[in-house]
Amino acid sequence: MTDDRGTFRSDRPLPVGKLPPALLGRLLTSYAPDDPALIVGPGIGRDAAALAVGGTVLVAKTDPITFASRDAAAYLVEVNANDIACLGARPRWLLVTTLLAPGTTESEVEAQFAALTAACDRRGITLVGGHSEVTAGLDRTFLVGLMLGETTPGRLLRPGGAKAGDRLLLSKGLAVEGTALLANELGPELADLVGVEAVERARWLLVDPGISVVREAEALLDGGDPRALHDPTEGGLATAVRELAGASGCGALVAEESVPILPETQAICAALGLDPLGLLASGSLLVAAPPEAVAGLIDAAGAAGVALTEIGGLVPPEQGFTLSGPEGQRRLPEFDTDEASRAIAEARHRPTTTGDT
């Protein structure tokens, strides 16, 4: 059928996760805002907005935490701060909508407030307001953050500035957030598959190296010449590469053997039959830069104590998205649903056993 704009609409249910890129792109084009103060507006691969406010650039970001039931406050603060930093801004203020499941107690609400305040304090962010309610139909707490940051016009790094021929680099390794999340949510099951020690190491990834990329983003902007920064989140590195490249009108070639994947991630993905390239990947920073800037960026990241690895490059759009490996080249995979989300959903729907025979 068609809507009042003559656009075809499907009544098929959407998969869990981000909206399909084609649908989202159409909606963003059809309902594009028109405001002269808007410097960076909505678009595929654009994770934050930038607005001119006097001589300052205000950067705004919103993201929910819908996967995690443990450490949700830390996840919320870091994933929002990451996207603020990727535009060259300093994260400053946070508002949070807290949707609580029926049966939540007063002590649990206070613990949530304390956790949010502590997470903000660690990042130098002020929790300035929000909304809290007990919401019918939920089985766990959902947090939705709105974070604001500020920068200057000269430091603002606009999405879409990369070019064909630029190199792609990745900080740390895949996939910190997804691996820690799976260890927290599926700990007993994973302990049987990969061992208790591996699960504990995976859980600790949330602390070390953590899911923040603010430090390396600041270091690269201070000491190098990146053309684009992007925080791989839902849908993992494969989705992030498509988003960064697509925002610049490019394709991409990723060298599979060059992608640094954490050993805990390898073990858990192998045990659960997941693809690390599609696993929730906050904790790594994806960078596009001209070839002549690569060495300087690697040095700048190293000075900040962060490893930066070259994993491929951007190509003309007609070459599409390719993954090269020992067996040749294939299309870079696409993930309608994040691999961590899929694994957790499958676990929640598996029948439980009582031990009775």
C-alpha angles and dihedrals in degrees: 000000000000132000128225090280092057093250120144114245128192123215092206113122114257121238120253112271136036118358113266108271094238092054094043092047091052093049094048091050094046094049101033114157123238111211124135090213091061109099098167115024135178121305145127108296092016108114099172138031127232125207132186109237108175107301092337131084113224114205118202129193135175127189134156131218106225103147105053125075093175125057090003092151093057091047091050096052096044100045092050093045090050094061092045089054092048088067091052096258134128114241108238118155137029136195118189132199108203117197109191127199119241110270094039111145130222091248091053091052091050090049089053091051091048092049093050092049092049092048091050092047091054090056098039092248126141119226099220104173148303140157134283130193144151105248126202117235098031124120096193141012119286121200124197118189132199110193129186128199137171138223141153127266090249095053097042110115107206120209115244096044098116123103139206107274094038117127123239119225132182129205124222110342144291132306116000101152099039093047094049091045093053091047091052097044100037101028101135093045092047093046088063091049105040104010135261095270093055091050091051091049089050092051090050091058088081087067101031117058086356128197098272120111095176093105096053093041090056092044093051093048092047097044108025147029111255118172096201138008124196134179110222107221130145111019092025130234094329091059093042092053090052091048096048094044094042092053087059096043093250141121124223143222116207122193103221095202091053095057109104108228119185115242091235089054092050092051097046094044091050091049094049098036094245131147111236090211090066097044122113101270113187107147095060126082119215113212134190117197140156113265093250091058097052098089092048092049092050089051092048092050091046091053087056091051095254127124115228119194130192108233106169142304148260120267136187111290095248089065091063125197118322136178115205121202145150091291095050132261130329137166115286103254122250124215121206088184126030112253093234092050090049093051094048093047091050091049092050091052096046113107114252124228124225098201092247118132 
